[in-house]
Amino acid sequence: MPSRPSLKSKPKSPSRTPSKSRAAFPQRIKLANGPQSPDMPLWARPGFLIRRLHQIHYALFFEECAAFDITPVQYGLLTTLSLNPDLDQNSLCRELGIDRTNVADVLARLARRGLVERHRSKLDKRMVLARLTPAGQEVTDEMYKAMQRAQERLLQPLPPAERKVLISTLLRLIEGNNHLGRTIFTPS
């Protein structure tokens, strides 16, 4: 990676020979209103772009859903319990693709707000099951339109056909790399 010049360094000569790292990234990345330089190799890194898009999604989600004070992960858990009541913590981990510690924390936060209740399984007393309270179901239902607006705003720059391709491509990337995550994502 090229080093950053200090403010006191001389401007580089245009006749300078490209460094090895720059030669490995010769193409120019062209974004509508963004960086257009081979000196910005981050814009060619899928992981960086996915992380940046994740940040944008969070900003849109919080803007649209501000009135509810619910995070995207919390809403994912509420949605999962809305569709699959009485799930245990391990099942929630697999449904959401997050680890047990995070699921336990999210459940505790939602339980404190009266949105989720937990109880022992009648079949296996070691297992604690979670379900939405009536208030939790109400918040999940009320938030849906705001959450959907955030999703639509995220995809708005793409025409409908490209939106489907993006979703399909993301699913393929997840399927192909799922075994590498801390928790295996296996939605029902």
Coordinates of N, CA and C in Angstrom, one line a residue:
M1 N 0.8 -1.2 0.0 CA 0.0 0.0 0.0 C 0.9 1.2 0.0
P2 N 0.6 2.2 -0.8 CA 1.4 3.4 -0.9 C 1.3 4.2 0.4
S3 N 2.5 4.7 0.9 CA 2.4 5.5 2.1 C 1.8 6.9 1.8
R4 N 1.2 7.4 2.9 CA 0.6 8.8 2.8 C 1.8 9.8 2.9
P5 N 1.8 10.8 2.0 CA 2.8 11.8 2.1 C 2.5 12.7 3.2
S6 N 3.5 13.2 3.9 CA 3.3 14.2 4.9 C 2.9 15.5 4.3
L7 N 2.4 16.4 5.1 CA 2.0 17.7 4.5 C 3.2 18.5 4.0
K8 N 4.4 18.2 4.6 CA 5.6 18.9 4.2 C 6.3 18.2 3.0
S9 N 5.9 17.1 2.5 CA 6.6 16.4 1.4 C 6.3 17.2 0.1
K10 N 7.2 17.0 -0.9 CA 7.1 17.6 -2.2 C 6.1 16.8 -3.0
P11 N 5.4 17.5 -3.9 CA 4.4 16.9 -4.8 C 5.2 15.8 -5.6
K12 N 4.5 14.7 -5.9 CA 5.1 13.7 -6.7 C 5.2 14.1 -8.2
S13 N 6.2 13.7 -8.8 CA 6.4 13.9 -10.2 C 5.5 13.0 -11.0
P14 N 4.8 13.6 -12.1 CA 3.9 12.8 -12.9 C 4.6 11.7 -13.7
S15 N 5.9 11.8 -13.8 CA 6.7 10.8 -14.6 C 7.2 9.6 -13.7
R16 N 6.8 9.7 -12.4 CA 7.2 8.7 -11.5 C 6.8 7.3 -11.9
T17 N 7.6 6.3 -11.7 CA 7.3 4.9 -12.0 C 6.4 4.3 -10.9
P18 N 5.3 3.7 -11.3 CA 4.3 3.1 -10.2 C 5.0 2.1 -9.3
S19 N 4.7 2.2 -8.0 CA 5.2 1.2 -7.1 C 4.6 -0.1 -7.3
K20 N 5.1 -1.2 -6.7 CA 4.6 -2.5 -6.8 C 3.1 -2.6 -6.4
S21 N 2.8 -2.0 -5.3 CA 1.4 -2.0 -4.8 C 0.5 -1.3 -5.8
R22 N 1.0 -0.2 -6.3 CA 0.1 0.5 -7.2 C 0.0 -0.2 -8.6
A23 N 1.0 -0.9 -9.0 CA 1.0 -1.7 -10.2 C 0.0 -2.8 -10.1
A24 N -0.2 -3.3 -8.9 CA -1.2 -4.4 -8.7 C -2.6 -3.9 -8.7
F25 N -2.8 -2.6 -8.8 CA -4.1 -2.0 -8.8 C -4.1 -0.9 -9.9
P26 N -3.9 -1.3 -11.1 CA -3.8 -0.2 -12.2 C -5.1 0.4 -12.7
Q27 N -6.2 -0.3 -12.5 CA -7.4 0.2 -13.1 C -8.0 1.4 -12.3
R28 N -8.7 2.2 -12.9 CA -9.3 3.4 -12.3 C -10.7 3.0 -11.9
I29 N -11.0 3.2 -10.6 CA -12.4 3.0 -10.1 C -13.2 4.2 -10.4
K30 N -14.3 4.1 -11.0 CA -15.1 5.3 -11.3 C -16.5 5.1 -10.7
L31 N -16.7 6.0 -9.7 CA -18.0 6.1 -9.0 C -18.6 7.5 -9.4
A32 N -19.9 7.5 -9.4 CA -20.6 8.7 -9.9 C -20.1 10.0 -9.2
N33 N -20.1 10.0 -7.9 CA -19.6 11.2 -7.2 C -18.6 10.9 -6.1
G34 N -17.8 9.8 -6.4 CA -16.8 9.4 -5.4 C -15.4 9.3 -5.9
P35 N -14.6 8.6 -5.2 CA -13.2 8.6 -5.5 C -13.0 8.0 -6.9
Q36 N -12.1 8.5 -7.7 CA -11.8 8.0 -9.0 C -10.3 7.8 -9.2
S37 N -9.7 7.2 -8.2 CA -8.2 7.1 -8.3 C -7.8 5.7 -7.9
P38 N -6.7 5.3 -8.6 CA -6.2 4.0 -8.2 C -5.5 4.1 -6.8
D39 N -5.3 5.3 -6.3 CA -4.8 5.5 -5.0 C -5.8 5.1 -3.9
M40 N -7.0 4.8 -4.2 CA -8.0 4.4 -3.3 C -8.4 3.0 -3.5
P41 N -7.6 2.0 -3.2 CA -7.9 0.6 -3.4 C -9.0 0.1 -2.5
L42 N -9.4 0.8 -1.5 CA -10.5 0.4 -0.7 C -11.8 0.2 -1.5
W43 N -12.0 1.0 -2.5 CA -13.2 1.0 -3.3 C -13.3 -0.2 -4.2
A44 N -12.2 -1.1 -4.2 CA -12.2 -2.3 -5.0 C -12.3 -3.5 -4.1
R45 N -12.4 -3.3 -2.8 CA -12.4 -4.4 -1.8 C -13.9 -4.7 -1.4
P46 N -14.4 -5.9 -1.7 CA -15.8 -6.2 -1.4 C -16.1 -6.1 0.1
G47 N -15.1 -6.5 1.0 CA -15.4 -6.4 2.4 C -15.6 -4.9 2.9
F48 N -14.7 -4.1 2.4 CA -14.9 -2.6 2.7 C -16.2 -2.1 2.2
L49 N -16.6 -2.4 1.0 CA -17.8 -1.9 0.4 C -19.0 -2.5 1.2
I50 N -19.0 -3.7 1.6 CA -20.1 -4.3 2.3 C -20.2 -3.6 3.7
R51 N -19.0 -3.4 4.3 CA -19.1 -2.7 5.6 C -19.6 -1.3 5.5
R52 N -19.2 -0.6 4.4 CA -19.7 0.8 4.2 C -21.2 0.8 3.9
L53 N -21.7 -0.2 3.1 CA -23.1 -0.3 2.9 C -23.9 -0.7 4.1
H54 N -23.3 -1.5 5.0 CA -23.9 -1.8 6.3 C -24.0 -0.5 7.1
Q55 N -23.0 0.4 7.1 CA -23.1 1.6 7.9 C -24.3 2.5 7.3
I56 N -24.4 2.5 6.0 CA -25.4 3.3 5.4 C -26.8 2.7 5.7
H57 N -26.9 1.4 5.7 CA -28.2 0.8 6.1 C -28.6 1.1 7.5
Y58 N -27.6 1.0 8.4 CA -27.9 1.4 9.8 C -28.4 2.8 9.9
A59 N -27.7 3.7 9.2 CA -28.2 5.1 9.3 C -29.6 5.3 8.8
L60 N -29.9 4.6 7.7 CA -31.3 4.7 7.1 C -32.3 4.1 8.1
F61 N -31.9 2.9 8.6 CA -32.8 2.2 9.6 C -33.1 3.1 10.8
F62 N -32.1 3.7 11.4 CA -32.3 4.5 12.5 C -33.1 5.8 12.2
E63 N -32.9 6.3 11.0 CA -33.6 7.5 10.6 C -35.1 7.1 10.4
E64 N -35.4 6.1 9.8 CA -36.8 5.7 9.5 C -37.5 5.1 10.8
C65 N -36.7 4.5 11.6 CA -37.3 3.8 12.8 C -37.0 4.5 14.1
A66 N -36.6 5.7 14.1 CA -36.2 6.4 15.3 C -37.2 6.4 16.4
A67 N -38.5 6.5 16.1 CA -39.6 6.5 17.0 C -39.7 5.3 17.9
F68 N -39.1 4.2 17.4 CA -39.2 2.9 18.1 C -38.1 2.6 19.1
D69 N -36.9 3.2 18.9 CA -35.7 2.9 19.7 C -35.4 1.4 19.7
I70 N -35.4 0.9 18.5 CA -35.0 -0.6 18.3 C -33.9 -0.6 17.2
T71 N -32.9 -1.5 17.5 CA -31.8 -1.6 16.5 C -32.2 -2.6 15.4
P72 N -31.5 -2.7 14.3 CA -31.8 -3.7 13.3 C -31.7 -5.1 13.8
V73 N -30.7 -5.4 14.7 CA -30.6 -6.8 15.2 C -31.8 -7.1 16.1
Q74 N -32.2 -6.1 16.9 CA -33.4 -6.3 17.8 C -34.6 -6.5 16.9
Y75 N -34.8 -5.8 15.9 CA -35.9 -5.9 15.0 C -35.9 -7.3 14.3
G76 N -34.7 -7.7 13.9 CA -34.5 -9.1 13.3 C -35.0 -10.1 14.3
L77 N -34.7 -10.0 15.6 CA -35.1 -11.0 16.6 C -36.6 -10.9 16.8
L78 N -37.1 -9.7 16.9 CA -38.6 -9.6 17.0 C -39.3 -10.2 15.8
T79 N -38.8 -9.9 14.6 CA -39.4 -10.5 13.4 C -39.4 -12.0 13.5
T80 N -38.2 -12.6 13.9 CA -38.1 -14.0 13.9 C -39.0 -14.6 14.9
L81 N -39.2 -14.0 16.1 CA -40.1 -14.5 17.1 C -41.5 -14.3 16.7
S82 N -41.8 -13.3 15.9 CA -43.2 -13.1 15.4 C -43.6 -14.3 14.5
L83 N -42.6 -14.7 13.7 CA -42.9 -15.8 12.7 C -42.7 -17.2 13.3
N84 N -41.9 -17.3 14.4 CA -41.5 -18.6 15.0 C -41.6 -18.4 16.5
P85 N -42.7 -18.4 17.2 CA -42.8 -18.2 18.6 C -42.2 -19.4 19.3
D86 N -41.7 -19.2 20.5 CA -41.2 -20.2 21.4 C -39.9 -20.9 20.9
L87 N -39.0 -20.0 20.4 CA -37.7 -20.5 20.0 C -36.7 -20.5 21.2
D88 N -35.8 -21.4 21.2 CA -34.7 -21.4 22.2 C -33.6 -20.5 21.7
Q89 N -32.6 -20.2 22.6 CA -31.5 -19.3 22.2 C -30.7 -19.8 21.1
N90 N -30.4 -21.1 21.1 CA -29.6 -21.7 20.0 C -30.3 -21.6 18.6
S91 N -31.6 -21.8 18.6 CA -32.3 -21.6 17.4 C -32.3 -20.2 16.9
L92 N -32.4 -19.2 17.8 CA -32.4 -17.8 17.5 C -31.0 -17.5 16.9
C93 N -29.9 -18.1 17.5 CA -28.6 -17.8 16.9 C -28.5 -18.2 15.5
R94 N -29.0 -19.4 15.2 CA -29.0 -19.9 13.8 C -29.9 -19.1 12.9
E95 N -31.0 -18.7 13.3 CA -32.0 -17.9 12.5 C -31.4 -16.5 12.2
L96 N -30.7 -15.9 13.1 CA -30.1 -14.5 13.0 C -28.7 -14.5 12.5
G97 N -28.0 -15.6 12.7 CA -26.6 -15.7 12.3 C -25.7 -14.9 13.3
I98 N -26.1 -14.8 14.5 CA -25.3 -14.2 15.6 C -25.0 -15.1 16.7
D99 N -24.0 -14.8 17.5 CA -23.6 -15.8 18.6 C -24.5 -15.7 19.8
R100 N -24.4 -16.7 20.7 CA -25.3 -16.9 21.8 C -25.2 -15.7 22.8
T101 N -24.0 -15.2 23.0 CA -23.9 -14.0 23.9 C -24.7 -12.8 23.4
N102 N -24.6 -12.6 22.1 CA -25.3 -11.4 21.5 C -26.8 -11.7 21.6
V103 N -27.3 -12.9 21.3 CA -28.7 -13.2 21.4 C -29.2 -13.1 22.8
A104 N -28.4 -13.5 23.8 CA -28.8 -13.4 25.2 C -28.9 -11.9 25.6
D105 N -28.0 -11.1 25.1 CA -28.0 -9.7 25.4 C -29.3 -9.0 24.8
V106 N -29.5 -9.3 23.5 CA -30.7 -8.7 22.8 C -32.0 -9.2 23.5
L107 N -32.1 -10.5 23.9 CA -33.3 -11.0 24.6 C -33.5 -10.2 25.9
A108 N -32.4 -10.1 26.7 CA -32.5 -9.4 28.0 C -33.0 -7.9 27.8
R109 N -32.4 -7.2 26.8 CA -32.9 -5.9 26.6 C -34.3 -5.8 26.2
L110 N -34.7 -6.7 25.3 CA -36.1 -6.7 24.8 C -37.1 -7.1 26.0
A111 N -36.6 -8.0 26.8 CA -37.4 -8.5 27.9 C -37.6 -7.3 28.9
R112 N -36.5 -6.5 29.2 CA -36.7 -5.4 30.1 C -37.7 -4.4 29.6
R113 N -37.8 -4.3 28.3 CA -38.8 -3.3 27.7 C -40.2 -4.0 27.6
G114 N -40.3 -5.2 28.0 CA -41.6 -5.8 28.0 C -42.1 -6.3 26.6
L115 N -41.1 -6.5 25.7 CA -41.4 -6.9 24.3 C -41.3 -8.4 24.1
V116 N -40.5 -9.0 25.0 CA -40.2 -10.5 24.9 C -40.4 -11.1 26.3
E117 N -40.9 -12.3 26.3 CA -41.0 -13.0 27.5 C -40.3 -14.4 27.3
R118 N -39.7 -14.9 28.4 CA -39.0 -16.2 28.3 C -39.6 -17.1 29.4
H119 N -39.6 -18.4 29.0 CA -40.1 -19.4 29.9 C -39.4 -20.7 29.6
R120 N -39.5 -21.6 30.6 CA -38.8 -22.9 30.5 C -39.7 -23.8 29.6
S121 N -39.0 -24.6 28.8 CA -39.7 -25.6 27.9 C -40.4 -26.7 28.8
K122 N -41.6 -27.1 28.4 CA -42.3 -28.1 29.1 C -41.6 -29.5 28.8
L123 N -41.0 -29.6 27.6 CA -40.4 -30.9 27.2 C -39.0 -31.0 27.7
D124 N -38.2 -29.9 27.9 CA -36.9 -29.9 28.3 C -36.7 -28.8 29.3
K125 N -36.7 -29.0 30.6 CA -36.6 -27.9 31.6 C -35.3 -27.1 31.5
R126 N -34.3 -27.7 30.8 CA -33.0 -26.9 30.7 C -33.1 -25.8 29.7
M127 N -34.1 -26.0 28.8 CA -34.2 -25.1 27.6 C -35.2 -23.9 28.0
V128 N -34.7 -22.7 27.7 CA -35.5 -21.5 27.9 C -36.0 -21.0 26.5
L129 N -37.3 -20.8 26.4 CA -37.9 -20.4 25.1 C -38.3 -19.0 25.2
A130 N -38.3 -18.3 24.1 CA -38.6 -16.9 24.0 C -39.8 -16.7 23.1
R131 N -40.6 -15.7 23.4 CA -41.8 -15.4 22.5 C -42.1 -13.9 22.7
L132 N -42.8 -13.3 21.8 CA -43.2 -11.9 21.9 C -44.3 -11.8 22.9
T133 N -44.3 -10.7 23.6 CA -45.5 -10.3 24.4 C -46.4 -9.6 23.4
P134 N -47.7 -9.4 23.8 CA -48.6 -8.6 23.0 C -47.9 -7.2 22.6
A135 N -47.3 -6.6 23.5 CA -46.6 -5.3 23.2 C -45.5 -5.5 22.2
G136 N -44.8 -6.6 22.3 CA -43.7 -6.9 21.3 C -44.3 -7.2 19.9
Q137 N -45.4 -7.9 19.8 CA -46.0 -8.1 18.5 C -46.5 -6.8 17.9
E138 N -47.0 -5.9 18.8 CA -47.5 -4.6 18.4 C -46.4 -3.7 17.8
V139 N -45.3 -3.7 18.5 CA -44.1 -2.9 18.0 C -43.6 -3.5 16.7
T140 N -43.5 -4.8 16.6 CA -43.0 -5.5 15.4 C -43.9 -5.1 14.2
D141 N -45.2 -5.2 14.4 CA -46.2 -4.8 13.4 C -46.1 -3.3 13.0
E142 N -46.0 -2.5 14.0 CA -46.0 -1.0 13.8 C -44.7 -0.6 13.1
M143 N -43.6 -1.3 13.4 CA -42.3 -0.9 12.8 C -42.2 -1.3 11.4
Y144 N -43.0 -2.3 10.9 CA -42.7 -2.9 9.6 C -42.6 -1.9 8.5
K145 N -43.5 -0.9 8.4 CA -43.5 0.0 7.3 C -42.3 0.9 7.4
A146 N -41.9 1.3 8.6 CA -40.7 2.1 8.7 C -39.4 1.3 8.3
M147 N -39.3 0.1 8.7 CA -38.2 -0.8 8.3 C -38.2 -1.0 6.8
Q148 N -39.4 -1.2 6.2 CA -39.5 -1.4 4.8 C -39.0 -0.1 4.0
R149 N -39.3 1.1 4.5 CA -38.9 2.3 3.9 C -37.3 2.4 3.9
A150 N -36.7 2.0 5.0 CA -35.3 2.0 5.1 C -34.7 1.0 4.0
Q151 N -35.3 -0.2 3.9 CA -34.8 -1.1 2.8 C -35.0 -0.5 1.4
E152 N -36.1 0.1 1.2 CA -36.4 0.7 -0.1 C -35.4 1.8 -0.4
R153 N -35.1 2.6 0.6 CA -34.2 3.8 0.4 C -32.8 3.2 0.1
L154 N -32.4 2.2 0.8 CA -31.1 1.6 0.5 C -30.9 1.1 -0.9
L155 N -32.0 0.5 -1.5 CA -31.9 -0.1 -2.8 C -32.4 0.9 -3.9
Q156 N -32.8 2.1 -3.5 CA -33.4 3.1 -4.4 C -32.5 3.4 -5.6
P157 N -31.1 3.5 -5.5 CA -30.3 3.8 -6.6 C -30.3 2.7 -7.7
L158 N -30.8 1.5 -7.4 CA -30.7 0.4 -8.3 C -32.1 0.2 -9.0
P159 N -32.1 -0.1 -10.3 CA -33.4 -0.4 -10.9 C -33.9 -1.8 -10.4
P160 N -35.2 -2.1 -10.5 CA -35.7 -3.3 -9.9 C -35.0 -4.6 -10.3
A161 N -34.6 -4.7 -11.5 CA -33.9 -6.0 -11.9 C -32.5 -6.1 -11.2
E162 N -31.8 -5.0 -11.0 CA -30.5 -5.0 -10.3 C -30.7 -5.3 -8.8
R163 N -31.8 -4.9 -8.3 CA -32.1 -5.2 -6.8 C -32.2 -6.7 -6.6
K164 N -32.9 -7.4 -7.5 CA -33.0 -8.8 -7.4 C -31.7 -9.5 -7.6
V165 N -30.9 -9.0 -8.5 CA -29.5 -9.6 -8.7 C -28.7 -9.3 -7.5
L166 N -28.8 -8.2 -6.9 CA -28.0 -7.9 -5.7 C -28.4 -8.9 -4.5
I167 N -29.7 -9.0 -4.3 CA -30.1 -9.9 -3.2 C -29.6 -11.4 -3.5
S168 N -29.8 -11.8 -4.8 CA -29.3 -13.1 -5.2 C -27.8 -13.3 -5.0
T169 N -27.1 -12.3 -5.3 CA -25.6 -12.4 -5.2 C -25.2 -12.4 -3.7
L170 N -25.9 -11.6 -2.9 CA -25.6 -11.6 -1.5 C -25.9 -12.9 -0.8
L171 N -27.0 -13.5 -1.2 CA -27.3 -14.9 -0.7 C -26.3 -15.9 -1.1
R172 N -25.8 -15.8 -2.4 CA -24.8 -16.7 -2.8 C -23.5 -16.6 -2.0
L173 N -23.1 -15.3 -1.8 CA -21.9 -15.1 -1.0 C -22.0 -15.6 0.4
I174 N -23.2 -15.4 1.0 CA -23.4 -15.9 2.4 C -23.4 -17.5 2.4
E175 N -24.1 -18.1 1.4 CA -24.1 -19.5 1.4 C -22.7 -20.1 1.2
G176 N -21.9 -19.5 0.3 CA -20.6 -19.9 0.0 C -19.6 -19.7 1.1
N177 N -19.8 -18.8 2.0 CA -18.9 -18.4 3.1 C -19.5 -18.6 4.5
N178 N -20.7 -19.1 4.6 CA -21.4 -19.3 5.8 C -20.6 -20.0 6.9
H179 N -19.9 -21.1 6.4 CA -19.1 -21.9 7.4 C -18.0 -21.1 8.1
L180 N -17.6 -20.0 7.6 CA -16.5 -19.2 8.1 C -17.0 -18.2 9.2
G181 N -18.3 -18.0 9.4 CA -18.8 -17.1 10.4 C -18.7 -17.7 11.8
R182 N -18.8 -16.9 12.8 CA -18.8 -17.3 14.2 C -20.0 -18.2 14.5
T183 N -21.1 -17.9 13.9 CA -22.3 -18.7 14.0 C -22.8 -19.0 12.6
I184 N -23.2 -20.2 12.4 CA -23.7 -20.6 11.1 C -25.2 -20.1 10.9
F185 N -25.4 -19.3 9.9 CA -26.7 -18.8 9.6 C -27.5 -19.8 8.9
T186 N -28.6 -20.3 9.5 CA -29.5 -21.3 8.9 C -30.9 -21.0 9.2
P187 N -31.4 -20.0 8.4 CA -32.8 -19.6 8.6 C -33.8 -20.7 8.2
S188 N -34.9 -20.7 8.9 CA -35.9 -21.8 8.6 C -36.7 -21.5 7.4

